């Protein structure tokens, strides 16, 4: 499979171009059968873009769509503090990609809550670090600015932020319901002929001459011209079956979800010790600033998280805890995405990363181009699996 992609895909070669072009320029060779392992946001986005290109796609998911890290994600779409620049760009273009996906799928099928994020610090040293970071981000063209304390309460009316040593506002950021987004992409892929199969666990591969020919599952084997491993934490053992290293670590993250309340928070709020959002259906979601959660995900822990959030957002007071989630971040060993063909396998491709909610639209688009034999994306050069070989 030298090129499963038509010449027209060559149009979609450079960074910004890839993010803003509709997926339509891609065209797979007739009958190309691609198996995508994993029905999280990354597998769903890759499957969608492959299906848009005309590939025959089968998604194999061990549990159910979004069952892994995706379901437990805070899903803040941002590129702010992400460094170095190539990583920042993947995230920024990922954010832009959500706009593209909304225009392709429709904002009703794929709701994204735009409105930006207000971030404030009570500690002088934290505020100085944030102000320096704002300057660096502005230098990369990121839409973020330092704001005064009165603007914090103007942007987040009714909040009680406590002492403010410094604050920032990034108006291009947003958030998405990770499960709804995953389902929307899989539905759109299915509408273009993709088969979404679950529960089906991939147990191995049949390969020869450096190519996978069949994917083995607990329900039987399936022939493949190309295989995409988008199994979250499952990427490591799956790649190992093909003799490749995809080293992942995981850290736990707990989020508390409240029952629905009248809408009070029009954008993301990131205060000391609490990141807070309110979903479109009114539920508040909060965690501890993306730290590593050491406690078990009990109701007591969830109630403490909600109480902390309520100290900033009085509308949360009295909102009952609905449920608590414990998610395991898909953390590549050096913290950066691992994306590309596996060393030693001409037709097996991997995509494993943290911040996958932000990057999913771009990763889906670039991966589809590369899986179908199109040009290698410059944007992914420093994120290849070869760095661990
Ligand atoms: C607490 C928390 C907060 C986060 N907050 C943010 C945030 O604010 N912004 C952001 O951008 N990102 C955030 N992330 C990260 C983001 O959620 C992940 O990067 C993203 O969800 C990863 O998606 P994925 O599809 O790669 O993996 P997953 O969602 O884990 O999906 C992988 C799927 O593969 C399936 N699978 C595995 N092995 C097999 C097999 N052998 N056969 C078949 N199927 C298999 C699994 O069942 C699973 O459904 C957060 C993550 C966590 C845990």
mmCIF file of N, CA and C in Angstrom, residues 120 122 159-163 256 269-276 284-289 300-317 319:
data_model
loop_
_atom_site.group_PDB
_atom_site.id
_atom_site.type_symbol
_atom_site.label_atom_id
_atom_site.label_comp_id
_atom_site.label_asym_id
_atom_site.label_seq_id
_atom_site.Cartn_x
_atom_site.Cartn_y
_atom_site.Cartn_z
ATOM 1 N N UNK A 120 -6.904 32.684 37.519
ATOM 2 C CA UNK A 120 -6.360 33.680 38.455
ATOM 3 C C UNK A 120 -5.531 32.995 39.539
ATOM 4 N N UNK A 122 -3.702 33.531 43.510
ATOM 5 C CA UNK A 122 -3.717 34.330 44.747
ATOM 6 C C UNK A 122 -2.291 34.542 45.244
ATOM 7 N N UNK A 159 -18.873 35.409 40.816
ATOM 8 C CA UNK A 159 -17.918 34.535 41.502
ATOM 9 C C UNK A 159 -17.252 35.272 42.659
ATOM 10 N N UNK A 160 -16.718 34.491 43.561
ATOM 11 C CA UNK A 160 -16.029 35.044 44.742
ATOM 12 C C UNK A 160 -14.597 34.517 44.708
ATOM 13 N N UNK A 161 -13.733 35.188 43.952
ATOM 14 C CA UNK A 161 -12.410 34.604 43.686
ATOM 15 C C UNK A 161 -11.427 34.688 44.845
ATOM 16 N N UNK A 162 -11.734 35.468 45.891
ATOM 17 C CA UNK A 162 -10.750 35.669 46.956
ATOM 18 C C UNK A 162 -9.668 36.624 46.472
ATOM 19 N N UNK A 163 -8.541 36.701 47.204
ATOM 20 C CA UNK A 163 -7.482 37.621 46.800
ATOM 21 C C UNK A 163 -6.929 37.266 45.427
ATOM 22 N N UNK A 256 -15.225 15.736 40.091
ATOM 23 C CA UNK A 256 -16.552 15.675 40.718
ATOM 24 C C UNK A 256 -17.561 16.295 39.769
ATOM 25 N N UNK A 269 -13.459 28.420 34.510
ATOM 26 C CA UNK A 269 -12.860 29.163 35.617
ATOM 27 C C UNK A 269 -11.743 28.314 36.202
ATOM 28 N N UNK A 270 -10.577 28.931 36.317
ATOM 29 C CA UNK A 270 -9.406 28.195 36.783
ATOM 30 C C UNK A 270 -8.819 28.980 37.950
ATOM 31 N N UNK A 271 -9.304 28.651 39.166
ATOM 32 C CA UNK A 271 -8.830 29.353 40.363
ATOM 33 C C UNK A 271 -7.805 28.515 41.097
ATOM 34 N N UNK A 272 -7.197 29.068 42.146
ATOM 35 C CA UNK A 272 -6.205 28.310 42.899
ATOM 36 C C UNK A 272 -6.814 27.025 43.471
ATOM 37 N N UNK A 273 -6.306 25.888 43.064
ATOM 38 C CA UNK A 273 -6.762 24.600 43.594
ATOM 39 C C UNK A 273 -8.038 24.063 42.991
ATOM 40 N N UNK A 274 -8.601 24.712 41.985
ATOM 41 C CA UNK A 274 -9.828 24.181 41.383
ATOM 42 C C UNK A 274 -10.020 24.662 39.949
ATOM 43 N N UNK A 275 -10.177 23.721 39.024
ATOM 44 C CA UNK A 275 -10.630 24.050 37.673
ATOM 45 C C UNK A 275 -12.110 23.689 37.611
ATOM 46 N N UNK A 276 -12.905 24.621 37.077
ATOM 47 C CA UNK A 276 -14.363 24.476 37.183
ATOM 48 C C UNK A 276 -15.018 24.773 35.836
ATOM 49 N N UNK A 284 -22.107 20.979 37.117
ATOM 50 C CA UNK A 284 -20.744 21.513 37.311
ATOM 51 C C UNK A 284 -19.760 20.350 37.320
ATOM 52 N N UNK A 285 -18.573 20.601 36.763
ATOM 53 C CA UNK A 285 -17.497 19.600 36.778
ATOM 54 C C UNK A 285 -16.275 20.290 37.346
ATOM 55 N N UNK A 286 -15.623 19.648 38.304
ATOM 56 C CA UNK A 286 -14.449 20.293 38.902
ATOM 57 C C UNK A 286 -13.411 19.275 39.340
ATOM 58 N N UNK A 287 -12.167 19.701 39.285
ATOM 59 C CA UNK A 287 -11.040 18.881 39.754
ATOM 60 C C UNK A 287 -9.991 19.803 40.327
ATOM 61 N N UNK A 288 -8.878 19.176 40.716
ATOM 62 C CA UNK A 288 -7.849 19.945 41.427
ATOM 63 C C UNK A 288 -6.752 20.440 40.498
ATOM 64 N N UNK A 289 -7.048 21.346 39.591
ATOM 65 C CA UNK A 289 -6.004 21.932 38.738
ATOM 66 C C UNK A 289 -5.145 20.875 38.041
ATOM 67 N N UNK A 300 -16.931 11.275 49.407
ATOM 68 C CA UNK A 300 -16.382 12.315 50.295
ATOM 69 C C UNK A 300 -15.389 13.184 49.519
ATOM 70 N N UNK A 301 -14.546 12.538 48.739
ATOM 71 C CA UNK A 301 -13.563 13.283 47.941
ATOM 72 C C UNK A 301 -14.299 14.179 46.939
ATOM 73 N N UNK A 302 -15.325 13.635 46.308
ATOM 74 C CA UNK A 302 -16.113 14.410 45.347
ATOM 75 C C UNK A 302 -16.767 15.606 46.014
ATOM 76 N N UNK A 303 -17.308 15.381 47.224
ATOM 77 C CA UNK A 303 -17.967 16.484 47.933
ATOM 78 C C UNK A 303 -16.960 17.568 48.322
ATOM 79 N N UNK A 304 -15.744 17.153 48.688
ATOM 80 C CA UNK A 304 -14.704 18.139 49.040
ATOM 81 C C UNK A 304 -14.323 18.958 47.798
ATOM 82 N N UNK A 305 -14.255 18.305 46.651
ATOM 83 C CA UNK A 305 -13.930 19.040 45.410
ATOM 84 C C UNK A 305 -15.029 20.055 45.092
ATOM 85 N N UNK A 306 -16.276 19.617 45.234
ATOM 86 C CA UNK A 306 -17.393 20.544 44.961
ATOM 87 C C UNK A 306 -17.390 21.711 45.941
ATOM 88 N N UNK A 307 -17.050 21.422 47.229
ATOM 89 C CA UNK A 307 -17.029 22.490 48.249
ATOM 90 C C UNK A 307 -15.952 23.515 47.892
ATOM 91 N N UNK A 308 -14.798 23.028 47.444
ATOM 92 C CA UNK A 308 -13.723 23.955 47.057
ATOM 93 C C UNK A 308 -14.200 24.830 45.880
ATOM 94 N N UNK A 309 -14.824 24.193 44.899
ATOM 95 C CA UNK A 309 -15.313 24.941 43.736
ATOM 96 C C UNK A 309 -16.390 25.945 44.159
ATOM 97 N N UNK A 310 -17.227 25.543 45.122
ATOM 98 C CA UNK A 310 -18.304 26.436 45.582
ATOM 99 C C UNK A 310 -17.745 27.661 46.295
ATOM 100 N N UNK A 311 -16.507 27.543 46.829
ATOM 101 C CA UNK A 311 -15.925 28.717 47.497
ATOM 102 C C UNK A 311 -15.654 29.820 46.471
ATOM 103 N N UNK A 312 -15.507 29.453 45.188
ATOM 104 C CA UNK A 312 -15.315 30.435 44.117
ATOM 105 C C UNK A 312 -16.617 30.740 43.365
ATOM 106 N N UNK A 313 -17.435 29.711 43.232
ATOM 107 C CA UNK A 313 -18.673 29.861 42.439
ATOM 108 C C UNK A 313 -19.858 29.578 43.362
ATOM 109 N N UNK A 314 -20.404 30.624 43.984
ATOM 110 C CA UNK A 314 -21.466 30.397 44.974
ATOM 111 C C UNK A 314 -22.652 29.605 44.417
ATOM 112 N N UNK A 315 -22.865 29.669 43.082
ATOM 113 C CA UNK A 315 -23.997 28.929 42.502
ATOM 114 C C UNK A 315 -23.856 27.423 42.708
ATOM 115 N N UNK A 316 -22.644 26.982 43.042
ATOM 116 C CA UNK A 316 -22.455 25.536 43.255
ATOM 117 C C UNK A 316 -22.937 25.124 44.653
ATOM 118 N N UNK A 317 -23.022 26.112 45.579
ATOM 119 C CA UNK A 317 -23.463 25.760 46.939
ATOM 120 C C UNK A 317 -24.840 25.118 46.874
ATOM 121 N N UNK A 319 -25.521 22.454 45.345
ATOM 122 C CA UNK A 319 -25.638 21.524 44.201
ATOM 123 C C UNK A 319 -25.158 20.159 44.666
#
